[in-house]
Amino acid sequence: MKGTIVSAWIETCREIYGEEITNESLSNFNINKNKIFTPSEEVEDKIALGILEYIGDKLGIDSDQVWRTMGNHNVATYSKVYPAFFRYKNLYSFLQAMYDIHVVVTKRIRGAKPPILGIKPIDKYTAHMTYSSPRGMFSYFRGMLEGAANYFKEDIQIETIEKTDTFIKLAITFPQEIYYQRKFRLNKALSLGFIRNMEGKIALSSLLFVGIPATLAFKFMPINMAIPSVLVLSTVVPFLIAKGLFYPLKYINQYLDQLKDKDLSLIYDISTNDFFEDINKSLREIKESIKTDFVGYKGTTDELNVFADKFANISSNMSSTSNEISSVVEQVSEGAINQAYETEQIAFQLNNSITSLNKVVEKENQGKVALESSVEKINKGFEDLKSTSNSLNSILLQFSQVKSKGQDLQNKATEVRNIVETVEKIVEQTNLLALNASIEASRAGEYGKGFTVVAVEIRKLAEGSKEAVQTINNNLESFIKNIDEFVFDISEQFNILEEENTKLSSVTEKNTESVKSIDQVSELIIELTNELTKEADNINSIFHGIESLAAIAEENSASSEEASANIQNYTEEIKKMTESIHEFKNVSMQFSEDLERYIV
C-alpha cells in the first residue's frame, strides 16, 4: 500500500474517530504518531489495513462499516484535493473516468497498484461496473461509490451480480439516462447482413425499388404509362431511399454538435451495418480519447494551480527573504568595513601592547635571574643563620656549664667562708683559752711561768691567726662577693643569651617558613615568567593572525559590497519571477476555465 493512501486514511481516522484512538492504533503497530508517509513509501498491507481494523475492534464497529465510512469520507476529501477529477456532468461520467484517473495516479505515484475499475452501459439507465483488487476491499469500494453518489446528488440502486475474493460485478441503476442507442432498420435491412458499403445498398435499393418495378411496368403496362411511371420511380425512389439511408447522418451531426459544444458526457450508439456505424464508432473513440486526456489535463491544472499557489507563496517569501538578506548584507557590508577599520586599529594597538609586553617579558626575565640569585643568597644566609643558631646553642650549652661551675665555685667559697668562720671561732676559743691559761699561770706562780710563756705564745698565735683569719675572711668576702657578682653576671648574660637564643630560634623557625614561602613564590614567579614568555609568543602569533584577519576583513568588506549589489539584482529578479508566477497562475486559471467549457 502506498504511503499517500495510508496517510489519507490516517487523517480521515483522526477526523472521524479522534486523535487518541488513532494514535493508539499507530502505536500498536510501532508507528510514531507524528510519522510522515511519503507518496512512494511502501506500507505493508497488514499494517495499513490493520490500523483501521484495530480502531473498529476497539470501538466495537463492524469492519465493513468502518471501511464503508472510510470510502465515503475519502471521496469528500479527494474532491477537495483533486476537484478537477470530480468536474463531470453526472455520476456515470465520473465512474467512466475512474479507470483513467487510476491510470494518471499510477503514472504520478511510481509503484502504485490501484484496483482496476470498469463500467459498461446495458440500457438507458443501467450499467455494469466491475472492481478487481487483490486486496478484496469491497466495503471500501462500496463506501466510495456511495460517497460519489452523494457528491453528485444521485439516488442510485446497486445490485451485486458476481463476487469472488478479488472481483465484484455490480449492476447500477441511475436516475438519469446514461446511454443512447438507435437502430436504423432500413440501413440494416438493405445490408442483407453482409453489405456494409453505401454504394451496394443504393444499388440494391435501386434494383429492388426502381429496376424491378420498371421491368414489370414495361411488361404489364402500356408504354405511354410505363415511361412516366419509370421516370417517377427513378426520381422519387432514389430520393426516398437516399434520405432513409442517410438519416443516421442527423444523429452523427448531433454528435458532432455536442463535440462542437464541448459536451463529452453522453454516449451515442447507432446500428446501421454501414460506414455511419463506423463513423459513429470513430467519433465515440475520439470522444473517449479526449475524455481520457481531459482526466490528465484536469489533474494537471489542479496541480498547476496548487503548484502556482505554493510557488507564489515561496516566491513571496523569497522576495521578503531577499529584501531582508539585502538589508542584512548591507549591514554586514557596513559591519565588514567597520570591522576592517577596527581590526586594523586593534592590530596597531596590539602591536604596541606586544612591544610593551616584550619589554616587560625582558625585564621579567632579568628579574627572574636576579630573583634566582636573591633566593640563592637568602637560602645561603638562612643556612648561615641556622649554623649560627646551632653554634649559639652549643655556646649556650657551654655557658650553662660555666654558670654551673661558677655556682659550684660560689658554693665552695661559701664552704671556705664557713671553714674560716670555724677557724675564727677556734682562734677566739684559743685566745680565750690562752687568756685563761695566763690567769691560771699567774695563780700558779713559779710553777705557772712556763704555762704563761706558752699561753702568751698561744695568745700571740691566736691573735696572729685571728688577724690572718680576718685577712682571709676579708679576702674571702671580697672573693665571694666577686664570685657572686661573677655568677650574677654570668646568670644575667646566660639569661640574656638564652632569651636571644629563643628569639633567634623563633626567627630561625619563622625564617624557615619565610624561606619556604620565598622559594614557593620564587618558583611561582619563575613559572609565571615562563608562562608570560609563552603567552607573549602566543600573542605574537595572534597578532600575525589578526594581521591576516585584517586583510581578510578588507577582502570581506569588498566581497560584502559586491554581494550586496548581487543581492539587490537577485531581489529584482525575484520580483520579476513573482510577477511571472502570478501571470502563470492567471494562465493556469484561464486554462482551467477553458477546460471547464468541456462537459464530461
Coordinates of C-alpha atoms in Angstrom, one line a residue:
M1 CA 0.0 0.0 0.0
K2 CA 1.4 3.4 -1.0
G3 CA 2.2 5.9 1.7
T4 CA -0.1 8.6 0.2
I5 CA -3.2 6.4 0.6
V6 CA -2.2 5.3 4.2
S7 CA -1.6 9.0 5.1
A8 CA -5.1 9.9 3.8
W9 CA -6.7 7.1 5.8
I10 CA -4.9 8.1 9.0
E11 CA -6.0 11.7 8.6
T12 CA -9.6 10.5 7.9
C13 CA -9.5 8.4 11.1
R14 CA -8.3 11.4 13.1
E15 CA -11.3 13.4 11.8
I16 CA -13.9 10.6 12.3
Y17 CA -12.7 8.7 15.3
G18 CA -10.4 11.2 17.1
E19 CA -6.7 11.6 17.8
E20 CA -6.5 9.3 20.8
I21 CA -7.7 6.1 19.3
T22 CA -5.9 6.8 16.0
N23 CA -2.6 7.4 17.9
E24 CA -3.2 4.2 19.9
S25 CA -3.7 2.2 16.7
L26 CA -0.4 3.6 15.3
S27 CA 1.4 2.8 18.5
N28 CA 0.1 -0.8 18.3
F29 CA 2.0 -1.2 15.0
N30 CA 5.1 0.6 16.3
I31 CA 4.4 3.7 14.2
N32 CA 5.2 7.2 15.6
K33 CA 2.1 9.4 15.8
N34 CA 4.0 12.2 14.0
K35 CA 5.3 10.0 11.2
I36 CA 5.0 11.5 7.7
F37 CA 4.3 8.9 5.0
T38 CA 5.9 9.8 1.7
P39 CA 3.9 9.1 -1.5
S40 CA 6.3 6.5 -2.8
E41 CA 6.7 4.7 0.5
E42 CA 5.6 1.1 0.7
V43 CA 3.5 0.2 3.7
E44 CA 2.7 -3.5 4.4
D45 CA -0.9 -4.3 3.8
K46 CA -1.3 -6.0 7.2
I47 CA -0.2 -2.7 8.8
A48 CA -2.2 -0.4 6.5
L49 CA -5.4 -2.4 6.8
G50 CA -4.7 -3.4 10.4
I51 CA -4.8 0.3 11.5
L52 CA -8.5 0.6 10.6
E53 CA -9.3 -3.0 11.8
Y54 CA -7.8 -2.1 15.2
I55 CA -9.9 1.1 15.5
G56 CA -13.0 -0.9 14.6
D57 CA -12.3 -3.6 17.2
K58 CA -11.6 -1.0 19.9
L59 CA -14.8 0.9 19.1
G60 CA -16.9 -2.2 18.6
I61 CA -17.7 -1.2 15.0
D62 CA -18.2 -3.7 12.2
S63 CA -15.2 -3.9 9.9
D64 CA -17.4 -3.5 6.8
Q65 CA -19.0 -0.3 8.3
V66 CA -15.5 1.1 9.1
W67 CA -14.4 0.6 5.5
R68 CA -17.6 2.0 4.0
T69 CA -17.3 5.1 6.2
M70 CA -13.7 5.5 5.2
G71 CA -14.5 5.2 1.5
N72 CA -17.4 7.6 1.8
H73 CA -15.3 10.2 3.7
N74 CA -12.3 9.8 1.3
V75 CA -14.4 10.9 -1.7
A76 CA -15.3 14.1 0.1
T77 CA -11.6 14.6 0.9
Y78 CA -10.4 13.8 -2.6
S79 CA -13.0 16.1 -4.1
K80 CA -11.3 19.0 -2.2
V81 CA -7.7 17.9 -3.0
Y82 CA -8.4 17.0 -6.7
P83 CA -11.5 19.0 -7.6
A84 CA -10.8 18.6 -11.4
F85 CA -11.3 14.9 -11.1
F86 CA -14.9 15.5 -10.0
R87 CA -15.9 18.0 -12.6
Y88 CA -18.2 15.7 -14.5
K89 CA -21.8 16.2 -15.7
N90 CA -23.1 13.2 -13.8
L91 CA -22.1 10.2 -11.7
Y92 CA -21.9 7.9 -14.6
S93 CA -19.4 10.1 -16.4
F94 CA -17.3 10.3 -13.2
L95 CA -17.4 6.5 -12.9
Q96 CA -16.4 6.1 -16.5
A97 CA -13.4 8.3 -15.8
M98 CA -12.3 6.3 -12.8
Y99 CA -10.2 3.9 -14.8
D100 CA -8.4 6.8 -16.5
I101 CA -8.0 8.6 -13.1
H102 CA -6.3 5.5 -11.7
V103 CA -4.0 5.4 -14.8
V104 CA -3.0 9.0 -14.1
V105 CA -2.4 8.3 -10.4
T106 CA -0.3 5.2 -11.3
K107 CA 1.9 7.4 -13.5
R108 CA 2.4 10.0 -10.8
I109 CA 3.0 7.6 -8.0
R110 CA 5.5 5.0 -9.1
G111 CA 4.8 1.5 -8.0
A112 CA 1.2 2.3 -7.1
K113 CA -1.2 -0.6 -7.9
P114 CA -4.7 0.7 -7.7
P115 CA -7.7 -1.5 -8.3
I116 CA -9.0 -2.0 -11.8
L117 CA -12.4 -0.4 -12.5
G118 CA -14.6 -0.8 -15.5
I119 CA -18.2 0.3 -16.4
K120 CA -20.3 -0.6 -19.3
P121 CA -23.8 0.6 -20.1
I122 CA -26.5 -2.1 -20.5
D123 CA -29.5 0.1 -21.3
K124 CA -30.6 3.7 -20.9
Y125 CA -30.4 3.6 -17.1
T126 CA -28.3 0.6 -16.1
A127 CA -24.6 -0.1 -16.3
H128 CA -22.5 -3.0 -15.1
M129 CA -19.4 -1.9 -13.1
T130 CA -16.5 -4.2 -12.2
Y131 CA -14.0 -3.8 -9.4
S132 CA -10.9 -6.0 -9.4
S133 CA -8.4 -5.8 -6.5
P134 CA -6.1 -8.5 -5.0
R135 CA -6.8 -6.9 -1.6
G136 CA -10.6 -7.5 -1.9
M137 CA -11.5 -4.2 -0.4
F138 CA -15.1 -4.4 -1.5
S139 CA -16.6 -2.5 1.5
Y140 CA -14.2 0.4 0.9
F141 CA -15.2 0.4 -2.8
R142 CA -19.0 0.4 -1.9
G143 CA -18.3 3.3 0.5
M144 CA -16.5 5.3 -2.2
L145 CA -19.4 4.5 -4.6
E146 CA -21.9 5.8 -2.0
G147 CA -19.7 8.9 -1.4
A148 CA -19.6 9.6 -5.1
A149 CA -23.4 9.3 -5.4
N150 CA -23.7 11.8 -2.5
Y151 CA -21.3 14.2 -4.2
F152 CA -23.3 14.2 -7.5
K153 CA -26.6 14.0 -5.5
E154 CA -27.9 11.0 -7.4
D155 CA -30.0 8.3 -5.9
I156 CA -28.7 5.0 -7.4
Q157 CA -29.7 1.4 -6.9
I158 CA -26.9 -1.2 -6.5
E159 CA -27.2 -4.9 -7.0
T160 CA -24.4 -7.5 -6.7
I161 CA -24.2 -9.7 -9.8
E162 CA -21.0 -11.6 -9.2
K163 CA -18.4 -11.7 -6.4
T164 CA -15.2 -13.6 -5.7
D165 CA -12.3 -13.0 -3.3
T166 CA -10.7 -10.5 -5.7
F167 CA -13.5 -9.5 -8.0
I168 CA -17.0 -8.0 -7.8
K169 CA -19.5 -7.0 -10.5
L170 CA -22.4 -4.7 -9.7
A171 CA -25.5 -3.6 -11.6
I172 CA -26.0 0.2 -11.0
T173 CA -29.3 1.8 -11.9
F174 CA -29.0 5.6 -12.5
P175 CA -31.9 8.1 -12.2
Q176 CA -31.0 9.7 -15.5
E177 CA -30.3 8.4 -19.0
I178 CA -26.7 7.3 -19.4
Y179 CA -26.8 5.6 -22.8
Y180 CA -28.4 6.2 -26.1
Q181 CA -28.7 3.7 -28.9
R182 CA -30.6 3.9 -32.2
K183 CA -31.2 1.1 -34.7
F184 CA -31.9 2.1 -38.3
R185 CA -33.9 -0.7 -39.8
L186 CA -33.7 0.5 -43.4
N187 CA -29.9 0.5 -43.3
K188 CA -29.8 -2.8 -41.6
A189 CA -32.4 -4.3 -44.0
L190 CA -30.6 -3.2 -47.1
S191 CA -27.3 -4.6 -45.8
L192 CA -28.7 -8.1 -46.1
G193 CA -26.4 -9.0 -43.3
F194 CA -23.2 -8.6 -45.4
I195 CA -23.4 -5.3 -47.4
R196 CA -21.7 -2.6 -45.4
N197 CA -20.9 0.0 -48.1
M198 CA -23.4 2.6 -49.1
E199 CA -22.9 2.1 -52.8
G200 CA -24.1 -1.5 -52.6
K201 CA -27.1 -0.5 -50.5
I202 CA -28.1 2.2 -53.0
A203 CA -27.6 -0.3 -55.9
L204 CA -29.7 -2.9 -54.2
S205 CA -32.4 -0.4 -53.4
S206 CA -32.4 0.9 -57.0
L207 CA -32.7 -2.7 -58.2
L208 CA -35.5 -3.5 -55.8
F209 CA -37.5 -0.3 -55.9
V210 CA -36.7 1.0 -59.5
G211 CA -35.3 -1.7 -61.7
I212 CA -37.7 -4.5 -61.0
P213 CA -40.8 -2.2 -60.9
A214 CA -39.7 -0.6 -64.2
T215 CA -39.4 -4.0 -65.8
L216 CA -42.8 -5.0 -64.6
A217 CA -44.2 -1.7 -65.8
F218 CA -42.9 -2.1 -69.3
K219 CA -44.1 -5.7 -69.3
F220 CA -47.6 -5.2 -68.0
M221 CA -48.4 -1.5 -68.6
P222 CA -48.9 0.4 -71.8
I223 CA -45.7 2.1 -73.0
N224 CA -47.3 5.5 -72.6
M225 CA -48.0 4.8 -68.9
A226 CA -44.9 2.8 -68.2
I227 CA -42.5 5.5 -69.2
P228 CA -43.9 8.2 -66.9
S229 CA -44.1 5.6 -64.1
V230 CA -40.5 4.6 -64.6
L231 CA -39.4 8.3 -64.6
V232 CA -41.3 9.0 -61.4
L233 CA -39.8 5.9 -59.7
S234 CA -36.3 6.7 -60.9
T235 CA -36.7 10.1 -59.3
V236 CA -38.7 9.6 -56.2
V237 CA -37.4 6.2 -55.1
P238 CA -33.7 7.1 -55.1
F239 CA -34.5 10.3 -53.3
L240 CA -36.5 8.5 -50.6
I241 CA -34.0 5.6 -50.3
A242 CA -31.1 8.0 -50.1
K243 CA -32.9 10.1 -47.5
G244 CA -33.6 7.0 -45.4
L245 CA -30.1 5.6 -45.7
F246 CA -28.6 9.0 -44.8
Y247 CA -30.9 9.5 -41.9
P248 CA -28.3 8.4 -39.4
L249 CA -26.3 11.4 -40.5
K250 CA -28.6 13.5 -38.5
Y251 CA -27.6 11.8 -35.3
I252 CA -24.0 11.9 -36.3
N253 CA -24.3 15.7 -36.8
Q254 CA -26.0 15.9 -33.4
Y255 CA -22.9 14.0 -32.1
L256 CA -20.6 16.5 -33.8
D257 CA -22.7 19.4 -32.5
Q258 CA -22.2 18.1 -29.0
L259 CA -18.5 17.9 -29.6
K260 CA -18.6 21.4 -31.0
D261 CA -20.5 22.5 -27.9
K262 CA -17.7 20.7 -25.9
D263 CA -20.2 18.2 -24.4
L264 CA -18.5 14.8 -24.0
S265 CA -20.8 13.4 -21.4
L266 CA -23.2 11.1 -23.2
I267 CA -22.6 8.0 -25.3
Y268 CA -24.5 7.5 -28.5
D269 CA -24.5 4.2 -30.4
I270 CA -26.2 3.6 -33.8
S271 CA -26.7 0.3 -35.6
T272 CA -26.7 0.6 -39.4
N273 CA -24.2 -2.0 -40.6
D274 CA -22.5 0.6 -42.8
F275 CA -20.0 3.4 -42.7
F276 CA -22.2 5.5 -40.5
E277 CA -21.8 3.0 -37.8
D278 CA -18.1 3.1 -38.3
I279 CA -18.1 6.9 -38.3
N280 CA -20.1 6.9 -35.0
K281 CA -17.7 4.4 -33.5
S282 CA -14.7 6.5 -34.5
L283 CA -16.4 9.6 -33.0
R284 CA -17.1 7.7 -29.8
E285 CA -13.5 6.6 -29.7
I286 CA -12.4 10.2 -30.3
K287 CA -14.7 11.3 -27.5
E288 CA -13.4 8.6 -25.1
S289 CA -9.8 9.5 -26.0
I290 CA -10.5 13.2 -25.4
K291 CA -12.2 12.4 -22.1
T292 CA -9.2 10.3 -21.1
D293 CA -6.9 13.1 -22.0
F294 CA -9.1 15.5 -20.1
V295 CA -8.6 13.5 -16.9
G296 CA -4.9 14.1 -17.1
Y297 CA -5.4 17.7 -18.2
K298 CA -7.7 18.5 -15.3
G299 CA -5.5 16.7 -12.8
T300 CA -2.6 18.7 -14.2
T301 CA -4.5 22.0 -13.9
D302 CA -5.2 21.2 -10.3
E303 CA -1.6 20.5 -9.7
L304 CA -0.5 23.6 -11.7
N305 CA -2.9 25.8 -9.6
V306 CA -1.7 24.3 -6.4
F307 CA 1.9 24.5 -7.6
A308 CA 1.4 28.1 -8.7
D309 CA -0.1 29.0 -5.3
K310 CA 2.7 27.2 -3.4
F311 CA 5.3 28.7 -5.7
A312 CA 3.7 32.2 -5.4
N313 CA 4.0 31.8 -1.6
I314 CA 7.5 30.6 -1.9
S315 CA 8.4 33.4 -4.3
S316 CA 6.7 35.9 -2.0
N317 CA 8.7 34.5 1.0
M318 CA 11.8 34.5 -1.2
S319 CA 11.1 38.1 -2.1
S320 CA 10.7 39.1 1.6
T321 CA 13.7 37.0 2.5
S322 CA 15.8 38.5 -0.3
N323 CA 14.8 42.0 0.9
E324 CA 15.8 41.0 4.4
I325 CA 19.0 39.4 3.1
S326 CA 19.7 42.6 1.1
S327 CA 19.3 44.6 4.3
V328 CA 21.4 42.2 6.3
V329 CA 24.1 42.1 3.6
E330 CA 24.2 45.9 3.6
Q331 CA 24.5 45.8 7.4
V332 CA 27.2 43.1 7.0
S333 CA 28.9 45.2 4.4
E334 CA 28.9 48.2 6.7
G335 CA 29.9 45.9 9.6
A336 CA 32.7 44.5 7.5
I337 CA 34.0 47.9 6.7
N338 CA 33.9 48.9 10.4
Q339 CA 35.4 45.5 11.3
A340 CA 38.2 46.1 8.8
Y341 CA 38.9 49.5 10.3
E342 CA 38.6 48.3 13.9
T343 CA 40.7 45.2 13.1
E344 CA 43.4 47.5 11.8
Q345 CA 43.2 49.7 14.9
I346 CA 43.2 46.6 17.1
A347 CA 46.2 45.3 15.2
F348 CA 48.0 48.6 15.7
Q349 CA 47.1 48.7 19.4
L350 CA 48.0 45.1 19.8
N351 CA 51.4 45.7 18.2
N352 CA 52.1 48.5 20.7
S353 CA 50.9 46.2 23.5
I354 CA 53.1 43.4 22.2
T355 CA 56.1 45.8 22.1
S356 CA 55.4 46.8 25.7
L357 CA 54.8 43.2 26.7
N358 CA 58.1 42.1 25.1
K359 CA 59.9 44.8 27.2
V360 CA 58.0 43.6 30.3
V361 CA 58.9 40.0 29.5
E362 CA 62.6 41.0 29.0
K363 CA 62.5 42.8 32.4
E364 CA 60.7 39.8 33.9
N365 CA 63.5 37.5 32.6
Q366 CA 66.1 39.8 34.1
G367 CA 64.2 40.0 37.3
K368 CA 63.9 36.2 37.2
V369 CA 67.7 35.9 37.1
A370 CA 68.1 38.4 39.9
L371 CA 65.3 36.7 41.9
E372 CA 67.0 33.3 41.5
S373 CA 70.3 34.9 42.7
S374 CA 68.5 36.6 45.6
V375 CA 66.7 33.4 46.6
E376 CA 70.1 31.6 46.4
K377 CA 71.6 34.3 48.8
I378 CA 68.6 34.1 51.1
N379 CA 68.9 30.4 51.3
K380 CA 72.7 30.7 52.0
G381 CA 72.0 33.4 54.6
F382 CA 69.4 31.2 56.1
E383 CA 71.9 28.3 56.2
D384 CA 74.4 30.7 57.9
L385 CA 71.7 31.8 60.3
K386 CA 70.8 28.3 61.0
S387 CA 74.5 27.4 61.6
T388 CA 74.9 30.5 63.9
S389 CA 71.8 29.4 65.8
N390 CA 73.3 25.9 66.2
S391 CA 76.6 27.4 67.3
L392 CA 74.9 29.7 69.7
N393 CA 73.0 26.7 71.1
S394 CA 76.4 25.0 71.6
I395 CA 77.9 28.1 73.3
L396 CA 74.8 28.4 75.4
L397 CA 75.3 24.8 76.5
Q398 CA 78.9 25.5 77.3
F399 CA 78.0 28.8 79.1
S400 CA 75.5 26.8 81.1
Q401 CA 78.3 24.6 82.2
V402 CA 80.4 27.7 83.1
K403 CA 77.4 29.0 85.0
S404 CA 77.1 25.7 86.8
K405 CA 80.8 25.7 87.6
G406 CA 80.5 29.3 88.9
Q407 CA 77.7 28.3 91.1
D408 CA 79.8 25.3 92.3
L409 CA 82.7 27.8 93.0
Q410 CA 80.3 30.1 94.8
N411 CA 79.2 27.1 96.9
K412 CA 82.8 26.1 97.6
A413 CA 83.7 29.7 98.5
T414 CA 80.8 29.7 100.9
E415 CA 82.1 26.5 102.4
V416 CA 85.6 28.1 102.7
R417 CA 84.0 31.1 104.4
N418 CA 82.2 28.7 106.8
I419 CA 85.6 27.0 107.5
V420 CA 87.2 30.4 108.0
E421 CA 84.4 31.3 110.4
T422 CA 85.0 28.0 112.2
V423 CA 88.8 28.8 112.3
E424 CA 87.9 32.2 113.6
K425 CA 85.8 30.7 116.3
I426 CA 88.7 28.3 117.1
V427 CA 91.1 31.3 117.3
E428 CA 88.7 33.1 119.6
Q429 CA 88.5 30.0 121.7
T430 CA 92.2 29.6 121.6
N431 CA 92.7 33.2 122.6
L432 CA 90.2 32.8 125.4
L433 CA 92.0 29.6 126.3
A434 CA 95.4 31.4 126.3
L435 CA 93.9 34.1 128.5
N436 CA 92.6 31.6 130.9
A437 CA 96.0 29.8 130.8
S438 CA 97.7 33.1 131.7
I439 CA 95.4 33.7 134.5
E440 CA 95.9 30.2 135.8
A441 CA 99.6 30.5 135.3
S442 CA 99.7 33.7 137.3
R443 CA 97.9 31.9 140.0
A444 CA 100.4 29.1 139.9
G445 CA 103.4 31.4 140.4
E446 CA 106.6 30.0 139.6
Y447 CA 105.0 26.8 138.5
G448 CA 103.0 28.5 136.1
K449 CA 105.6 30.6 134.3
G450 CA 106.1 28.0 131.7
F451 CA 102.4 27.9 131.0
T452 CA 102.5 31.7 131.0
V453 CA 105.0 31.7 128.2
V454 CA 103.1 29.1 126.4
A455 CA 99.9 30.9 127.0
V456 CA 101.5 34.1 125.7
E457 CA 102.7 32.4 122.6
I458 CA 99.4 30.7 122.1
R459 CA 97.8 34.0 122.6
K460 CA 100.1 35.6 120.1
L461 CA 99.4 32.7 117.8
A462 CA 95.7 33.1 118.3
E463 CA 95.9 36.8 117.7
G464 CA 98.0 36.2 114.6
S465 CA 95.6 33.5 113.5
K466 CA 92.8 35.9 114.2
E467 CA 94.4 38.6 112.0
A468 CA 95.2 36.0 109.4
V469 CA 91.7 34.7 109.6
Q470 CA 90.4 38.3 109.5
T471 CA 92.5 38.9 106.4
I472 CA 91.5 35.6 104.9
N473 CA 87.9 36.4 105.8
N474 CA 88.1 39.8 104.3
N475 CA 89.8 38.5 101.2
L476 CA 87.3 35.6 101.1
E477 CA 84.4 38.0 101.5
S478 CA 85.8 40.1 98.7
F479 CA 86.4 36.8 96.7
I480 CA 82.9 35.6 97.4
K481 CA 81.5 39.0 96.5
N482 CA 83.4 38.9 93.3
I483 CA 82.3 35.3 92.7
D484 CA 78.7 36.3 93.5
E485 CA 79.0 39.2 91.1
F486 CA 80.6 36.9 88.5
V487 CA 77.9 34.3 89.0
F488 CA 75.2 37.0 88.8
D489 CA 76.8 38.5 85.7
I490 CA 77.1 35.0 84.2
S491 CA 73.4 34.4 85.1
E492 CA 72.4 37.7 83.6
Q493 CA 74.4 37.1 80.5
F494 CA 73.1 33.5 80.4
N495 CA 69.5 34.6 80.7
I496 CA 70.1 37.3 78.0
L497 CA 71.9 34.8 75.8
E498 CA 69.1 32.3 76.4
E499 CA 66.4 34.9 75.5
E500 CA 68.3 35.9 72.5
N501 CA 68.8 32.3 71.6
T502 CA 65.0 31.8 72.0
K503 CA 64.3 34.8 69.8
L504 CA 66.9 33.5 67.3
S505 CA 65.3 30.1 67.3
S506 CA 61.9 31.7 66.7
V507 CA 63.4 33.9 64.0
T508 CA 65.0 30.8 62.5
E509 CA 61.7 29.0 62.5
K510 CA 59.9 31.9 61.0
N511 CA 62.7 32.3 58.6
T512 CA 62.3 28.7 57.7
E513 CA 58.7 29.3 56.8
S514 CA 59.6 32.6 55.1
V515 CA 62.4 30.9 53.1
K516 CA 59.9 28.1 52.1
S517 CA 57.4 30.8 51.1
I518 CA 60.1 32.7 49.2
D519 CA 61.1 29.5 47.5
Q520 CA 57.4 28.9 46.5
V521 CA 56.9 32.5 45.5
S522 CA 60.1 32.5 43.5
E523 CA 59.1 29.2 41.8
L524 CA 55.7 30.7 41.1
I525 CA 57.2 33.9 39.8
I526 CA 59.6 31.9 37.6
E527 CA 56.7 29.8 36.4
L528 CA 54.6 32.9 35.7
T529 CA 57.6 34.4 33.9
N530 CA 57.8 31.3 31.7
E531 CA 54.1 31.4 31.1
L532 CA 54.3 35.1 30.4
T533 CA 57.0 34.3 27.8
K534 CA 54.8 31.7 26.2
E535 CA 51.8 34.0 26.2
A536 CA 53.9 36.7 24.7
D537 CA 54.8 34.2 21.9
N538 CA 51.1 33.3 21.6
I539 CA 50.1 36.9 21.4
N540 CA 52.7 37.4 18.7
S541 CA 51.1 34.6 16.8
I542 CA 47.7 36.1 17.4
F543 CA 49.0 39.4 16.2
H544 CA 50.1 37.8 13.0
G545 CA 46.6 36.1 12.8
I546 CA 44.9 39.5 13.4
E547 CA 47.0 40.9 10.6
S548 CA 45.7 38.2 8.4
L549 CA 42.2 38.8 9.7
A550 CA 42.5 42.4 8.9
A551 CA 43.4 41.5 5.4
I552 CA 40.5 39.1 5.2
A553 CA 38.2 41.7 6.7
E554 CA 39.2 44.1 3.9
E555 CA 38.5 41.3 1.4
N556 CA 35.2 40.6 3.1
S557 CA 34.3 44.2 3.0
A558 CA 34.8 44.3 -0.7
S559 CA 33.0 40.9 -1.1
S560 CA 30.1 42.2 1.0
E561 CA 29.7 45.2 -1.1
E562 CA 29.8 43.0 -4.2
A563 CA 27.3 40.6 -2.6
S564 CA 25.1 43.4 -1.6
A565 CA 24.9 44.5 -5.3
N566 CA 24.3 40.9 -6.4
I567 CA 21.5 40.5 -3.7
Q568 CA 19.9 43.7 -5.0
N569 CA 20.0 42.3 -8.5
Y570 CA 18.7 39.0 -7.2
T571 CA 15.8 40.8 -5.4
E572 CA 14.9 42.5 -8.6
E573 CA 14.9 39.1 -10.4
I574 CA 12.8 37.6 -7.6
K575 CA 10.2 40.4 -8.1
K576 CA 10.2 39.7 -11.8
M577 CA 9.8 36.0 -11.1
T578 CA 6.9 36.7 -8.7
E579 CA 5.2 38.7 -11.3
S580 CA 5.8 35.9 -13.8
I581 CA 4.3 33.4 -11.3
H582 CA 1.2 35.5 -10.9
E583 CA 1.0 35.6 -14.7
F584 CA 1.5 31.8 -14.8
K585 CA -1.3 31.5 -12.2
N586 CA -3.6 33.6 -14.4
V587 CA -2.8 31.5 -17.4
S588 CA -3.3 28.3 -15.4
M589 CA -6.7 29.5 -14.2
Q590 CA -7.6 30.6 -17.7
F591 CA -6.6 27.1 -19.0
S592 CA -8.7 25.6 -16.2
E593 CA -11.7 27.8 -17.1
D594 CA -11.2 26.8 -20.8
L595 CA -11.3 23.1 -19.8
E596 CA -14.5 23.7 -17.8
R597 CA -16.2 24.5 -21.1
Y598 CA -16.0 20.8 -21.9
I599 CA -18.8 18.8 -20.4
V600 CA -17.6 15.4 -19.4

